[in-house]
Amino acid sequence: MAFSGAVKLGDLNDFIAPSQACVVNLAPNAKLDAMDLQVDTVQLPPTRRDPKGFQQTQLAGDAVKVSLQDCLACSGCVTSAETVLLEHQSTGELMAALQSDKSVIVSVSPQSRASLGVLHKQSPVETAGKLAHFLKSLGAKLVLDTASSRDIALLETAQEFLARYTAKHPEVASSQSLAPSEAAECMDVDLEDRRQSHAQAGTNDSTVSIQPFLSSISNSSHNTASPAQPETSAYSHGINYNSSLNHVRQSHSHFAENGVTSEVQQKADSTEEKTHGSYILPFISTTKSPQAVMGTLVKRFLAKQLGLQPDQIYHCAVMPCYDKKLEGSRDDFNIPGTSIPEVDSVLTTSEVQQLVEQQAVSFPDLPCSPVDSVLGPTAPAEQLHGVHGGSGGYLEFVFRTAARQLFSRELPAGPVQMKTLRNADFREVSLEVDGQTVLRFAAAYGFRNIQTLVRKIKRRACEYDYVEVMACPSGCVNGGGQIKAHNGQSMQQLLDKLDQSYHAPEVVEMHPQDNPLVAAVYQRLGSGLYGAAAKDFLHTSYHHREKTVSAMIGDW
């Protein structure tokens, strides 16, 4: 099974190559002092170039062990500990679950649907129906579309941004639904988090200026180390940073004086936690990614509709990126107080295609079955719908919402026109009112652009209110787990076809608030957007980790 681009699982051992990106602490409950490191030497055997051999230093004691949740997704190493965990994120594990007494529920991302549709020359509706039939023929109880969980994530992200922006700019609070006092209370908590993070990082800023809000479609960040190199794509699903510093989704991310960052992809989140945790984490959006939101809906809502306990359901998500597997493995996405994950396994699009091939079926010849609703089997079948933007449409939706609710500006229909900056994966858009720029958003895809933003934030020179960050160049449709271009097809040609499929006319454009499932979910929560219950069910947190032995050895 492939993982994160170049790394493939095979006959592996517990050897970890030296890497400054390694974040595992041999003494997890104690801070490490470089002077306390115990180092031995080992005599390496002679070689043709060095007949006498030579000595090499190595850490004394037990070998370093890394869990999947520690992974920075840098493709630098995979140990046998990871092979065990990754085997739980495989087609074999799904097939075993299908043969067990558990009820298997599969949720499919729109990006994966587009990739399969392009490969098999099927329309989005045909692809969704045929995939639903294929999975149900294997024994799946329900097949869901993550478009609805994405709608919920978009609404929560937008409200999170509005709350933070109005806390910074109380003069515009009266034009949106959040009361200024509530916004101020929200921001007071964030400021205190910022001060604590600065204290951990060793800085002495008594006054902390508010920086961008970071939001994402993917939630898989964990620690602090040096930046990982991107795989061919990257949950993850982008990051957005804005004055509401809460969103690094479901990989989407953003840094600025007032910024919020939203990340659609897990890998970017993971890097921020481990690479820049002490400074960046307070700016990351807390809204869960569509994958994580769907996990919550399946295990905590749909289970009740089916009369099942959460541990009686096996939830598999089909995603465009291998690194969404890391997101699914986070303890943060277990049902609170238990070890039951809300997403049991994640398969990439290419792994689903491998499963189709293993079953020796002709995908285009399959009949269609309806896509189910997360409200339960008695609810009407889900209708395909979407928003502008191949990575979930976070930037466009938040920008339109902020323009309308904060400044009473209704933007014209169609894609938001953005200005390309240093490269095609770095774009921005701004809103002017009475000749003054009041909102400035950006989309930064790929780690090179993300690192540029991070440096600006650290220098307090970031000019954006919100940034959508994706570790994958070209965003989620170009995820590392998507089906690759065939012989004779260029990458750009494939991306054009994926974009056409993702935004096909039959995928009806729908405002998230017009989705009847959204209203039903909030009714059952007994909460409004960004309310107390919504924060409990639909938001997560990120964690700072100390730099480790491996990192200090590398630095030294």
Coordinates of N, CA and C in Angstrom, one line a residue, residues 172-294:
V172 N -18.0 47.2 13.4 CA -18.8 46.5 12.3 C -19.7 45.4 12.9
A173 N -19.6 45.2 14.2 CA -20.3 44.1 14.8 C -21.8 44.2 14.7
S174 N -22.3 45.4 14.7 CA -23.8 45.6 14.6 C -24.4 45.0 13.4
S175 N -23.6 44.9 12.3 CA -24.2 44.4 11.0 C -24.2 42.9 10.9
Q176 N -23.7 42.2 11.9 CA -23.8 40.7 11.9 C -24.5 40.1 13.1
S177 N -24.8 38.9 13.1 CA -25.7 38.3 14.1 C -25.1 38.2 15.4
L178 N -23.7 38.1 15.5 CA -23.1 37.9 16.8 C -23.0 39.2 17.6
A179 N -23.5 39.2 18.8 CA -23.4 40.4 19.6 C -22.0 40.8 19.9
P180 N -21.6 42.1 20.0 CA -20.2 42.5 20.3 C -19.7 41.9 21.6
S181 N -20.6 41.8 22.6 CA -20.1 41.3 23.9 C -19.7 39.8 23.8
E182 N -20.4 39.1 23.0 CA -20.1 37.7 22.7 C -18.8 37.6 22.0
A183 N -18.6 38.4 21.0 CA -17.4 38.4 20.2 C -16.2 38.8 21.1
A184 N -16.4 39.8 21.9 CA -15.3 40.1 22.8 C -14.9 39.0 23.8
E185 N -15.9 38.3 24.3 CA -15.6 37.2 25.1 C -14.8 36.1 24.4
C186 N -15.2 35.8 23.2 CA -14.5 34.9 22.3 C -13.1 35.3 22.1
M187 N -12.9 36.6 21.8 CA -11.5 37.0 21.5 C -10.7 37.1 22.8
D188 N -11.3 37.3 24.0 CA -10.5 37.3 25.2 C -9.8 36.0 25.4
V189 N -10.6 34.9 25.1 CA -10.0 33.6 25.3 C -8.9 33.4 24.3
D190 N -9.0 33.8 23.1 CA -8.0 33.6 22.1 C -6.7 34.4 22.5
L191 N -6.9 35.6 23.0 CA -5.8 36.4 23.4 C -5.0 35.7 24.5
E192 N -5.7 35.1 25.5 CA -5.1 34.4 26.5 C -4.3 33.2 26.0
D193 N -4.9 32.5 25.0 CA -4.2 31.4 24.4 C -2.9 31.8 23.7
R194 N -3.0 33.0 23.1 CA -1.8 33.6 22.4 C -0.7 33.8 23.4
R195 N -1.1 34.5 24.5 CA -0.1 34.8 25.5 C 0.6 33.6 26.1
Q196 N -0.3 32.5 26.4 CA 0.3 31.3 26.9 C 1.2 30.7 25.9
S197 N 0.9 30.7 24.6 CA 1.7 30.1 23.6 C 3.0 30.9 23.5
H198 N 3.0 32.2 23.5 CA 4.2 33.0 23.5 C 5.1 32.7 24.7
A199 N 4.4 32.5 25.9 CA 5.2 32.1 27.1 C 5.9 30.8 26.9
Q200 N 5.2 29.8 26.3 CA 5.8 28.5 26.0 C 7.0 28.7 25.1
A201 N 6.8 29.6 24.1 CA 7.9 29.7 23.1 C 9.0 30.6 23.6
G202 N 8.9 31.2 24.8 CA 10.0 32.0 25.3 C 10.0 33.4 24.9
T203 N 8.9 33.9 24.3 CA 8.8 35.3 24.0 C 8.1 36.1 25.1
N204 N 8.3 37.4 25.2 CA 7.8 38.2 26.3 C 6.9 39.3 25.9
D205 N 6.1 39.0 24.9 CA 5.2 40.0 24.4 C 4.0 40.2 25.4
S206 N 4.0 41.3 26.1 CA 2.9 41.5 27.1 C 1.6 41.9 26.3
T207 N 1.7 42.5 25.2 CA 0.6 42.8 24.3 C 0.7 42.0 23.0
V208 N -0.3 41.2 22.7 CA -0.2 40.3 21.6 C -1.2 40.8 20.5
S209 N -0.6 41.2 19.4 CA -1.5 41.7 18.3 C -2.2 40.5 17.6
I210 N -3.4 40.7 17.3 CA -4.2 39.7 16.7 C -3.7 39.4 15.3
Q211 N -3.5 38.2 14.9 CA -3.0 37.8 13.6 C -4.0 37.0 12.9
P212 N -3.8 36.6 11.6 CA -4.8 36.0 10.8 C -5.4 34.7 11.4
F213 N -6.6 34.5 10.8 CA -7.4 33.2 11.2 C -7.0 32.1 10.3
L214 N -6.6 31.0 10.8 CA -6.2 29.9 9.9 C -7.3 28.8 9.9
S215 N -7.8 28.4 8.8 CA -8.9 27.5 8.7 C -8.6 26.4 7.7
S216 N -9.1 25.1 7.9 CA -8.7 24.1 7.1 C -9.8 23.0 6.9
I217 N -9.7 22.3 5.8 CA -10.7 21.2 5.6 C -10.2 19.9 6.2
S218 N -9.0 19.9 6.6 CA -8.4 18.8 7.2 C -7.8 19.1 8.5
N219 N -8.0 18.2 9.5 CA -7.5 18.4 10.8 C -6.6 17.4 11.3
S220 N -5.3 17.5 11.0 CA -4.4 16.5 11.5 C -3.2 17.0 12.0
S221 N -3.1 18.2 12.5 CA -1.9 18.7 13.1 C -1.6 18.2 14.5
H222 N -0.3 18.1 14.8 CA 0.0 17.6 16.1 C 1.1 18.3 16.9
N223 N 2.3 18.6 16.2 CA 3.5 19.0 17.0 C 4.2 20.2 16.5
T224 N 5.5 20.3 17.0 CA 6.3 21.4 16.5 C 7.7 20.9 16.1
A225 N 8.1 21.1 14.9 CA 9.4 20.6 14.4 C 9.6 21.4 13.1
S226 N 10.5 20.9 12.2 CA 10.8 21.7 11.0 C 9.8 21.3 9.9
P227 N 9.6 22.2 8.9 CA 8.6 21.9 7.9 C 8.8 20.7 7.2
A228 N 7.7 20.0 6.9 CA 7.7 18.8 6.1 C 7.7 19.2 4.6
Q229 N 8.3 18.4 3.8 CA 8.2 18.6 2.3 C 6.9 18.1 1.8
P230 N 6.3 18.8 0.9 CA 5.0 18.3 0.4 C 5.1 17.0 -0.4
E231 N 4.0 16.3 -0.3 CA 3.9 15.2 -1.3 C 3.4 15.8 -2.6
T232 N 3.0 14.9 -3.5 CA 2.6 15.5 -4.8 C 1.4 16.4 -4.6
S233 N 0.7 16.2 -3.5 CA -0.4 17.1 -3.2 C -0.3 17.5 -1.7
A234 N -1.4 17.9 -1.1 CA -1.5 18.0 0.3 C -2.5 19.0 0.8
Y235 N -4.5 18.4 4.3 CA -5.8 17.9 4.6 C -6.3 19.1 5.3
S236 N -4.5 18.1 3.1 CA -5.5 17.8 3.6 C -6.1 18.7 3.2
H237 N -6.8 18.7 2.3 CA -7.8 19.5 2.3 C -7.4 20.8 2.8
G238 N -6.1 22.5 2.6 CA -5.7 23.9 2.7 C -5.9 24.5 4.1
I239 N -5.3 25.6 4.4 CA -5.4 26.3 5.6 C -5.9 27.8 5.4
N240 N -6.7 28.3 6.3 CA -7.1 29.7 6.2 C -6.8 30.5 7.4
Y241 N -6.0 31.6 7.4 CA -5.7 32.3 8.5 C -6.4 33.7 8.5
N242 N -7.2 34.1 9.5 CA -7.9 35.4 9.5 C -8.0 35.9 10.9
S243 N -8.5 37.1 11.1 CA -8.6 37.7 12.5 C -9.3 36.8 13.4
S244 N -10.0 35.8 13.0 CA -10.6 34.8 13.9 C -9.6 33.7 13.8
L245 N -8.7 33.5 14.6 CA -7.6 32.6 14.4 C -8.0 31.1 14.6
N246 N -9.0 30.6 14.1 CA -9.4 29.2 14.4 C -9.4 28.2 13.4
H247 N -9.1 28.4 12.1 CA -9.5 27.4 11.1 C -8.3 26.9 10.3
V248 N -7.9 25.7 10.5 CA -6.9 25.2 9.6 C -7.4 23.9 8.9
R249 N -8.4 23.8 8.2 CA -9.1 22.6 7.8 C -8.4 21.9 6.7
Q250 N -9.5 20.7 7.0 CA -9.6 20.0 6.8 C -8.8 20.2 5.6
S251 N -6.4 20.5 5.3 CA -6.2 20.8 5.2 C -6.2 22.0 4.9
H252 N -7.1 23.8 4.6 CA -7.2 25.2 4.3 C -6.5 26.1 5.4
S253 N -5.5 27.2 5.2 CA -4.9 28.0 6.3 C -4.6 29.5 6.0
H254 N -4.6 30.4 6.9 CA -4.4 31.9 6.7 C -3.7 32.6 7.9
F255 N -2.9 33.6 7.6 CA -2.2 34.4 8.6 C -2.4 35.9 8.3
A256 N -2.7 36.7 9.3 CA -2.8 38.1 9.0 C -3.0 38.9 10.3
E257 N -3.0 40.2 10.3 CA -3.2 41.0 11.5 C -4.5 40.7 12.2
N258 N -5.5 40.5 11.3 CA -6.8 40.2 11.9 C -7.2 38.8 11.4
G259 N -6.3 38.0 11.0 CA -6.6 36.8 10.2 C -7.2 35.6 10.8
V260 N -7.8 34.8 10.0 CA -8.3 33.5 10.3 C -7.7 32.6 9.2
T261 N -7.3 31.4 9.7 CA -6.8 30.4 8.7 C -7.7 29.2 8.6
S262 N -8.0 28.8 7.4 CA -8.8 27.6 7.3 C -8.1 26.6 6.5
E263 N -8.0 25.4 7.0 CA -7.2 24.4 6.2 C -8.1 23.2 5.8
V264 N -8.0 22.9 4.5 CA -8.8 21.8 4.0 C -8.1 20.5 4.1
Q265 N -6.8 20.6 4.3 CA -6.0 19.4 4.2 C -5.2 19.1 5.5
Q266 N -5.3 17.9 5.8 CA -4.6 17.4 7.1 C -3.2 17.7 7.1
K267 N -2.5 17.5 6.0 CA -1.0 17.5 6.0 C -0.5 18.9 6.4
A268 N -1.2 20.0 5.9 CA -0.8 21.3 6.3 C -1.0 21.5 7.8
D269 N -2.1 21.0 8.3 CA -2.4 21.1 9.8 C -1.3 20.5 10.6
S270 N -0.9 19.3 10.1 CA 0.1 18.5 10.8 C 1.4 19.2 10.9
T271 N 1.7 19.9 9.8 CA 3.0 20.6 9.7 C 3.0 21.8 10.7
E272 N 1.8 22.5 10.7 CA 1.8 23.7 11.5 C 1.9 23.3 13.0
E273 N 1.2 22.2 13.4 CA 1.3 21.8 14.8 C 2.7 21.5 15.2
K274 N 3.4 20.8 14.3 CA 4.7 20.2 14.7 C 5.8 21.2 14.3
T275 N 5.6 22.1 13.4 CA 6.7 22.9 12.9 C 6.6 24.3 13.6
H276 N 5.4 24.9 13.7 CA 5.3 26.2 14.1 C 4.3 26.3 15.3
G277 N 4.2 25.2 16.0 CA 3.1 25.1 17.0 C 3.0 26.2 18.0
S278 N 4.1 26.6 18.6 CA 4.0 27.6 19.7 C 3.5 28.9 19.2
Y279 N 3.7 29.2 17.9 CA 3.3 30.5 17.4 C 2.0 30.5 16.6
I280 N 1.9 29.4 15.8 CA 0.8 29.4 14.8 C -0.5 28.8 15.3
L281 N -0.4 27.8 16.2 CA -1.6 27.1 16.7 C -2.8 28.0 17.1
P282 N -2.5 29.1 17.8 CA -3.6 30.0 18.3 C -4.4 30.6 17.1
F283 N -3.8 30.6 15.9 CA -4.4 31.2 14.8 C -5.2 30.2 13.9
I284 N -5.1 29.0 14.2 CA -5.7 27.9 13.4 C -7.2 27.8 13.7
S285 N -8.0 27.7 12.7 CA -9.4 27.5 12.9 C -9.7 26.1 13.6
T286 N -10.6 26.1 14.5 CA -10.9 24.9 15.2 C -12.0 24.1 14.6
T287 N -12.6 24.6 13.5 CA -13.7 23.9 12.9 C -13.2 22.6 12.3
K288 N -14.0 21.5 12.5 CA -13.6 20.2 12.0 C -13.6 20.2 10.5
S289 N -12.8 19.3 9.9 CA -12.9 19.1 8.4 C -14.2 18.4 8.1
P290 N -14.6 18.4 6.8 CA -15.8 17.6 6.4 C -15.7 16.2 6.8
Q291 N -14.5 15.6 6.7 CA -14.3 14.2 7.0 C -14.6 14.0 8.5
A292 N -14.1 14.9 9.4 CA -14.3 14.8 10.8 C -15.7 15.1 11.2
V293 N -16.3 16.1 10.5 CA -17.8 16.4 10.8 C -18.6 15.2 10.4
M294 N -18.4 14.6 9.3 CA -19.1 13.4 8.9 C -18.9 12.3 9.9

